[in-house]
mmCIF file of C-alpha atoms in Angstrom:
data_model
loop_
_atom_site.group_PDB
_atom_site.id
_atom_site.type_symbol
_atom_site.label_atom_id
_atom_site.label_comp_id
_atom_site.label_asym_id
_atom_site.label_seq_id
_atom_site.Cartn_x
_atom_site.Cartn_y
_atom_site.Cartn_z
ATOM 1 C CA MET A 1 -19.032 66.633 71.332
ATOM 2 C CA SER A 2 -17.268 63.332 72.002
ATOM 3 C CA SER A 3 -13.620 63.247 72.967
ATOM 4 C CA PHE A 4 -12.860 61.314 69.782
ATOM 5 C CA TRP A 5 -14.167 64.048 67.470
ATOM 6 C CA ASN A 6 -12.477 66.694 69.569
ATOM 7 C CA ASP A 7 -9.199 64.891 68.912
ATOM 8 C CA VAL A 8 -9.977 64.567 65.195
ATOM 9 C CA VAL A 9 -10.599 68.291 64.759
ATOM 10 C CA TYR A 10 -7.548 69.119 66.872
ATOM 11 C CA THR A 11 -5.430 66.947 64.582
ATOM 12 C CA LEU A 12 -6.878 68.547 61.459
ATOM 13 C CA LYS A 13 -6.114 72.008 62.784
ATOM 14 C CA ALA A 14 -2.529 71.034 63.495
ATOM 15 C CA MET A 15 -1.822 68.969 60.386
ATOM 16 C CA GLY A 16 -3.832 70.695 57.645
ATOM 17 C CA PRO A 17 -1.302 73.459 56.901
ATOM 18 C CA LEU A 18 1.619 71.002 57.083
ATOM 19 C CA VAL A 19 -0.003 68.653 54.580
ATOM 20 C CA SER A 20 -0.438 71.643 52.251
ATOM 21 C CA VAL A 21 3.292 72.345 52.500
ATOM 22 C CA LEU A 22 4.185 68.717 51.780
ATOM 23 C CA ARG A 23 1.973 68.722 48.694
ATOM 24 C CA LEU A 24 3.610 71.931 47.563
ATOM 25 C CA VAL A 25 7.184 70.698 47.783
ATOM 26 C CA ASP A 26 6.752 67.050 46.762
ATOM 27 C CA ASN A 27 6.675 67.863 43.073
ATOM 28 C CA GLU A 28 9.346 66.987 40.542
ATOM 29 C CA LYS A 29 8.081 69.416 37.890
ATOM 30 C CA LYS A 30 7.729 72.680 39.804
ATOM 31 C CA PRO A 31 10.881 73.965 41.537
ATOM 32 C CA ALA A 32 9.833 74.849 45.087
ATOM 33 C CA MET A 33 13.154 75.890 46.632
ATOM 34 C CA GLY A 34 12.214 79.565 46.457
ATOM 35 C CA PHE A 35 8.922 78.942 48.257
ATOM 36 C CA ILE A 36 9.521 76.416 51.049
ATOM 37 C CA TYR A 37 10.790 78.937 53.630
ATOM 38 C CA GLU A 38 7.779 81.207 53.195
ATOM 39 C CA ALA A 39 5.478 78.192 53.070
ATOM 40 C CA MET A 40 6.678 77.006 56.482
ATOM 41 C CA ASP A 41 6.175 80.469 57.967
ATOM 42 C CA ARG A 42 2.645 80.586 56.595
ATOM 43 C CA ALA A 43 1.915 77.104 57.903
ATOM 44 C CA ASN A 44 2.945 78.171 61.415
ATOM 45 C CA GLU A 45 0.741 81.246 61.175
ATOM 46 C CA ALA A 46 -2.183 79.177 59.887
ATOM 47 C CA ILE A 47 -1.875 76.798 62.837
ATOM 48 C CA GLN A 48 -1.909 79.729 65.256
ATOM 49 C CA ARG A 49 -5.055 81.146 63.651
ATOM 50 C CA ALA A 50 -6.707 77.722 63.682
ATOM 51 C CA PHE A 51 -6.420 77.759 67.477
ATOM 52 C CA ASN A 52 -7.630 81.369 67.677
ATOM 53 C CA ASN A 53 -4.095 82.495 68.606
ATOM 54 C CA ASN A 54 -4.382 80.664 71.929
ATOM 55 C CA GLU A 55 -0.702 79.960 72.602
ATOM 56 C CA GLY A 56 -1.463 77.293 75.154
ATOM 57 C CA LYS A 57 -3.084 75.137 72.475
ATOM 58 C CA TYR A 58 -0.502 75.473 69.693
ATOM 59 C CA LYS A 59 2.775 76.023 71.581
ATOM 60 C CA ASP A 60 3.703 72.346 71.800
ATOM 61 C CA ILE A 61 2.807 71.778 68.150
ATOM 62 C CA LEU A 62 5.076 74.585 66.929
ATOM 63 C CA ALA A 63 7.866 73.347 69.199
ATOM 64 C CA ILE A 64 7.727 69.942 67.494
ATOM 65 C CA ILE A 65 7.692 71.558 64.035
ATOM 66 C CA ASP A 66 10.647 73.798 64.899
ATOM 67 C CA LYS A 67 12.651 70.884 66.268
ATOM 68 C CA ARG A 68 12.047 68.851 63.119
ATOM 69 C CA TRP A 69 12.842 71.833 60.907
ATOM 70 C CA ASP A 70 16.094 72.646 62.703
ATOM 71 C CA CYS A 71 17.493 69.118 62.943
ATOM 72 C CA GLN A 72 16.488 67.653 59.578
ATOM 73 C CA LEU A 73 14.617 69.859 57.135
ATOM 74 C CA HIS A 74 16.205 73.299 57.279
ATOM 75 C CA HIS A 75 19.054 73.993 54.865
ATOM 76 C CA PRO A 76 20.863 77.167 53.704
ATOM 77 C CA LEU A 77 19.333 76.534 50.270
ATOM 78 C CA HIS A 78 15.868 77.236 51.697
ATOM 79 C CA ALA A 79 16.991 80.587 53.074
ATOM 80 C CA THR A 80 18.789 81.453 49.834
ATOM 81 C CA GLY A 81 15.759 80.549 47.751
ATOM 82 C CA TYR A 82 13.595 82.769 49.938
ATOM 83 C CA TYR A 83 16.019 85.714 49.709
ATOM 84 C CA LEU A 84 16.440 85.439 45.946
ATOM 85 C CA ASN A 85 12.746 84.994 45.224
ATOM 86 C CA PRO A 86 11.710 88.517 44.138
ATOM 87 C CA LYS A 87 8.097 87.847 45.094
ATOM 88 C CA PHE A 88 9.082 87.717 48.780
ATOM 89 C CA PHE A 89 12.267 89.777 48.816
ATOM 90 C CA TYR A 90 10.661 93.020 47.717
ATOM 91 C CA THR A 91 7.601 92.644 49.944
ATOM 92 C CA ASN A 92 9.421 91.885 53.205
ATOM 93 C CA PRO A 93 11.246 95.001 54.449
ATOM 94 C CA ASN A 94 12.716 93.047 57.374
ATOM 95 C CA ILE A 95 14.348 90.308 55.340
ATOM 96 C CA HIS A 96 17.790 91.946 55.662
ATOM 97 C CA ASN A 97 17.526 91.745 59.462
ATOM 98 C CA ASP A 98 16.665 88.046 59.545
ATOM 99 C CA ASN A 99 19.949 86.491 60.647
ATOM 100 C CA GLU A 100 18.860 82.945 59.807
ATOM 101 C CA VAL A 101 18.041 83.935 56.236
ATOM 102 C CA VAL A 102 21.130 86.085 55.699
ATOM 103 C CA ASP A 103 23.496 83.523 57.247
ATOM 104 C CA GLY A 104 21.999 80.823 55.035
ATOM 105 C CA LEU A 105 22.435 83.040 51.988
ATOM 106 C CA TYR A 106 26.107 83.705 52.722
ATOM 107 C CA LYS A 107 26.826 80.021 53.366
ATOM 108 C CA CYS A 108 25.210 79.102 50.081
ATOM 109 C CA ILE A 109 27.124 81.756 48.163
ATOM 110 C CA ASP A 110 30.423 80.477 49.582
ATOM 111 C CA ARG A 111 29.511 76.900 48.684
ATOM 112 C CA LEU A 112 28.410 77.631 45.123
ATOM 113 C CA SER A 113 31.103 80.159 44.189
ATOM 114 C CA GLU A 114 34.134 79.270 42.118
ATOM 115 C CA ASP A 115 36.629 81.343 44.139
ATOM 116 C CA ASP A 116 36.942 84.359 46.429
ATOM 117 C CA ASN A 117 36.731 86.806 43.537
ATOM 118 C CA PHE A 118 33.414 85.279 42.511
ATOM 119 C CA VAL A 119 32.124 85.695 46.087
ATOM 120 C CA VAL A 120 33.112 89.375 46.121
ATOM 121 C CA GLU A 121 31.291 89.993 42.839
ATOM 122 C CA VAL A 122 28.175 88.256 44.114
ATOM 123 C CA HIS A 123 28.123 90.435 47.232
ATOM 124 C CA LYS A 124 28.505 93.561 45.113
ATOM 125 C CA GLN A 125 25.635 92.464 42.915
ATOM 126 C CA LEU A 126 23.466 91.760 45.963
ATOM 127 C CA LEU A 127 23.490 95.515 46.534
ATOM 128 C CA VAL A 128 22.108 96.052 43.039
ATOM 129 C CA TYR A 129 19.403 93.475 43.691
ATOM 130 C CA LYS A 130 18.603 95.066 47.066
ATOM 131 C CA ARG A 131 18.000 98.525 45.629
ATOM 132 C CA ALA A 132 16.266 97.145 42.507
ATOM 133 C CA GLY A 133 18.923 98.632 40.265
ATOM 134 C CA GLU A 134 19.661 97.924 36.590
ATOM 135 C CA ARG A 135 16.937 95.783 34.969
ATOM 136 C CA PHE A 136 15.492 94.810 38.354
ATOM 137 C CA GLY A 137 13.894 98.257 38.565
ATOM 138 C CA MET A 138 12.184 98.143 35.178
ATOM 139 C CA THR A 139 8.412 98.491 35.378
ATOM 140 C CA VAL A 140 7.907 95.171 33.647
ATOM 141 C CA ALA A 141 10.402 93.474 35.991
ATOM 142 C CA MET A 142 8.581 94.797 39.049
ATOM 143 C CA LYS A 143 5.254 93.567 37.729
ATOM 144 C CA ALA A 144 6.745 90.193 36.783
ATOM 145 C CA ARG A 145 7.927 89.516 40.356
ATOM 146 C CA THR A 146 4.585 87.888 41.083
ATOM 147 C CA GLU A 147 3.588 86.915 37.550
ATOM 148 C CA ILE A 148 6.295 84.454 36.498
ATOM 149 C CA SER A 149 8.477 81.882 38.223
ATOM 150 C CA PRO A 150 11.534 83.302 40.053
ATOM 151 C CA THR A 151 13.849 81.264 37.831
ATOM 152 C CA GLU A 152 12.441 82.827 34.660
ATOM 153 C CA TRP A 153 12.523 86.237 36.332
ATOM 154 C CA TRP A 154 16.266 85.951 36.934
ATOM 155 C CA LYS A 155 16.841 84.728 33.393
ATOM 156 C CA LEU A 156 14.997 87.737 31.980
ATOM 157 C CA TYR A 157 16.243 90.533 34.236
ATOM 158 C CA GLY A 158 19.441 89.337 35.953
ATOM 159 C CA GLY A 159 21.788 89.535 32.969
ATOM 160 C CA LYS A 160 23.694 92.566 34.273
ATOM 161 C CA THR A 161 24.465 90.786 37.552
ATOM 162 C CA GLN A 162 25.679 87.567 36.018
ATOM 163 C CA HIS A 163 27.473 86.149 39.056
ATOM 164 C CA LEU A 164 24.423 86.543 41.252
ATOM 165 C CA GLN A 165 22.184 85.407 38.399
ATOM 166 C CA THR A 166 24.135 82.158 38.122
ATOM 167 C CA ILE A 167 23.599 81.331 41.800
ATOM 168 C CA ALA A 168 19.962 82.441 41.771
ATOM 169 C CA ILE A 169 19.078 80.210 38.835
ATOM 170 C CA LYS A 170 20.912 77.235 40.340
ATOM 171 C CA VAL A 171 19.082 77.529 43.648
ATOM 172 C CA LEU A 172 15.641 78.551 42.415
ATOM 173 C CA SER A 173 15.603 75.739 39.842
ATOM 174 C CA LEU A 174 15.856 73.096 42.555
ATOM 175 C CA THR A 175 12.905 70.920 43.403
ATOM 176 C CA CYS A 176 12.201 69.781 46.966
ATOM 177 C CA SER A 177 11.071 66.533 48.482
ATOM 178 C CA SER A 178 8.853 65.558 51.386
ATOM 179 C CA SER A 179 10.640 62.212 51.590
ATOM 180 C CA GLY A 180 12.262 63.124 54.886
ATOM 181 C CA CYS A 181 8.785 63.311 56.444
ATOM 182 C CA GLU A 182 7.346 60.160 54.896
ATOM 183 C CA ARG A 183 7.418 56.460 55.598
ATOM 184 C CA ASN A 184 5.556 55.207 52.524
ATOM 185 C CA TRP A 185 7.195 56.643 49.451
ATOM 186 C CA SER A 186 5.866 56.867 45.933
ATOM 187 C CA THR A 187 8.403 58.690 43.776
ATOM 188 C CA PHE A 188 11.278 57.042 45.629
ATOM 189 C CA GLU A 189 9.946 53.497 45.766
ATOM 190 C CA HIS A 190 12.957 52.195 43.858
ATOM 191 C CA ILE A 191 15.245 53.833 46.442
ATOM 192 C CA HIS A 192 13.339 53.091 49.624
ATOM 193 C CA LEU A 193 12.975 49.327 49.305
ATOM 194 C CA LYS A 194 12.458 47.154 52.374
ATOM 195 C CA LYS A 195 16.018 45.903 52.298
ATOM 196 C CA ARG A 196 17.265 49.500 52.334
ATOM 197 C CA ARG A 197 15.128 50.814 55.161
ATOM 198 C CA ARG A 198 17.977 50.421 57.577
ATOM 199 C CA LEU A 199 20.291 52.673 55.587
ATOM 200 C CA GLU A 200 21.901 55.382 57.642
ATOM 201 C CA HIS A 201 20.396 58.836 57.193
ATOM 202 C CA GLN A 202 23.352 60.302 55.274
ATOM 203 C CA LYS A 203 23.365 57.568 52.637
ATOM 204 C CA LEU A 204 19.634 58.005 52.149
ATOM 205 C CA GLN A 205 20.119 61.727 51.667
ATOM 206 C CA ASP A 206 22.813 61.030 49.078
ATOM 207 C CA LEU A 207 20.453 58.799 47.100
ATOM 208 C CA VAL A 208 17.741 61.458 47.132
ATOM 209 C CA TYR A 209 20.307 64.087 46.096
ATOM 210 C CA VAL A 210 21.281 62.055 43.033
ATOM 211 C CA LYS A 211 17.640 61.368 42.179
ATOM 212 C CA TYR A 212 16.643 65.020 42.242
ATOM 213 C CA ASN A 213 19.672 66.289 40.371
ATOM 214 C CA GLN A 214 18.859 63.842 37.598
ATOM 215 C CA ALA A 215 15.268 65.116 37.571
ATOM 216 C CA LEU A 216 16.607 68.682 37.427
ATOM 217 C CA LEU A 217 18.797 67.840 34.427
ATOM 218 C CA ASP A 218 15.881 66.199 32.635
ATOM 219 C CA ARG A 219 13.708 69.236 33.198
ATOM 220 C CA PHE A 220 16.317 71.647 31.839
ATOM 221 C CA GLU A 221 16.648 69.555 28.699
ATOM 222 C CA CYS A 222 12.912 69.957 28.100
ATOM 223 C CA HIS A 223 13.216 73.790 28.244
ATOM 224 C CA ASP A 224 9.719 74.154 29.682
ATOM 225 C CA VAL A 225 8.618 77.404 31.300
ATOM 226 C CA ILE A 226 7.589 76.655 34.872
ATOM 227 C CA ASP A 227 4.515 78.317 36.317
ATOM 228 C CA PRO A 228 4.957 80.128 39.619
ATOM 229 C CA ILE A 229 3.823 78.369 42.765
ATOM 230 C CA ALA A 230 0.900 79.772 44.759
ATOM 231 C CA LEU A 231 0.917 79.593 48.544
ATOM 232 C CA ASN A 232 -2.669 80.729 49.101
ATOM 233 C CA ASP A 233 -3.883 77.219 49.883
ATOM 234 C CA ILE A 234 -1.635 77.078 52.939
ATOM 235 C CA ASP A 235 -3.269 80.169 54.382
ATOM 236 C CA ASP A 236 -6.805 78.922 53.770
ATOM 237 C CA SER A 237 -6.448 75.194 54.324
ATOM 238 C CA ASN A 238 -7.990 75.259 57.792
ATOM 239 C CA GLU A 239 -10.461 78.079 57.289
ATOM 240 C CA TRP A 240 -13.447 75.864 58.078
ATOM 241 C CA LEU A 241 -11.916 74.984 61.448
ATOM 242 C CA LEU A 242 -11.125 78.458 62.697
ATOM 243 C CA GLY A 243 -14.271 78.994 64.734
ATOM 244 C CA GLU A 244 -16.346 76.853 67.024
ATOM 245 C CA LEU A 245 -17.964 73.623 65.928
ATOM 246 C CA GLU A 246 -21.538 73.112 67.083
ATOM 247 C CA GLY A 247 -21.032 75.837 69.681
ATOM 248 C CA GLU A 248 -18.125 74.043 71.357
ATOM 249 C CA GLU A 249 -14.519 75.130 71.613
ATOM 250 C CA ILE A 250 -12.347 72.659 69.698
ATOM 251 C CA GLY A 251 -8.849 71.598 70.645
ATOM 252 C CA ASN A 252 -9.221 71.581 74.403
ATOM 253 C CA ASP A 253 -6.917 69.238 76.251
#
């Protein structure tokens, strides 16, 4: 196989899962805040499988992804959305030991709480959520963890933990944007004009913040029930590249 096609397949293996994540989050109608953290983990795992778990071939790729995630994309809201998404919370027994997730959760609680008393109540109610107490332990609530959106789940079953419910709905109702990874925008064309391309990063983030909060308000006024987001495509996006192509090992340097 020619060097050119080797490079093409290598690029597809590396970028396929990431493109799936970008498509997932760049959606104004489906809140993805509760899914982005898990989606990134699955993308990393998919890349590793695409290179047959050969660390020498994917190590540099994951290092670039991690650097980008840490310096620009990662936010306590992502960790909080992951923790408060019942679909992932109750299926990951190690979530309480993940310092990055827990630290992000606590930072977000402090930021979104009205006062110290509110924070204390939220932490108390986290214990109820952790043990699946009150309505969280109802048979229908357990089945609904994977059947409805996390926002609707909290609306239906979080009424007896109102402080925590308030934060969960705020966070899980947020949409995400891939704008930080793009150069040619579509949704944000009116923000990212040529004359504004030299805006400092913080001002650009502020504009996107305003844009998405307005979209969030519009969606709430419509009172639509949002379908849950599926992450299966991220796992399978590179399935056709996992083996050898025409008997040759792909992705060699």
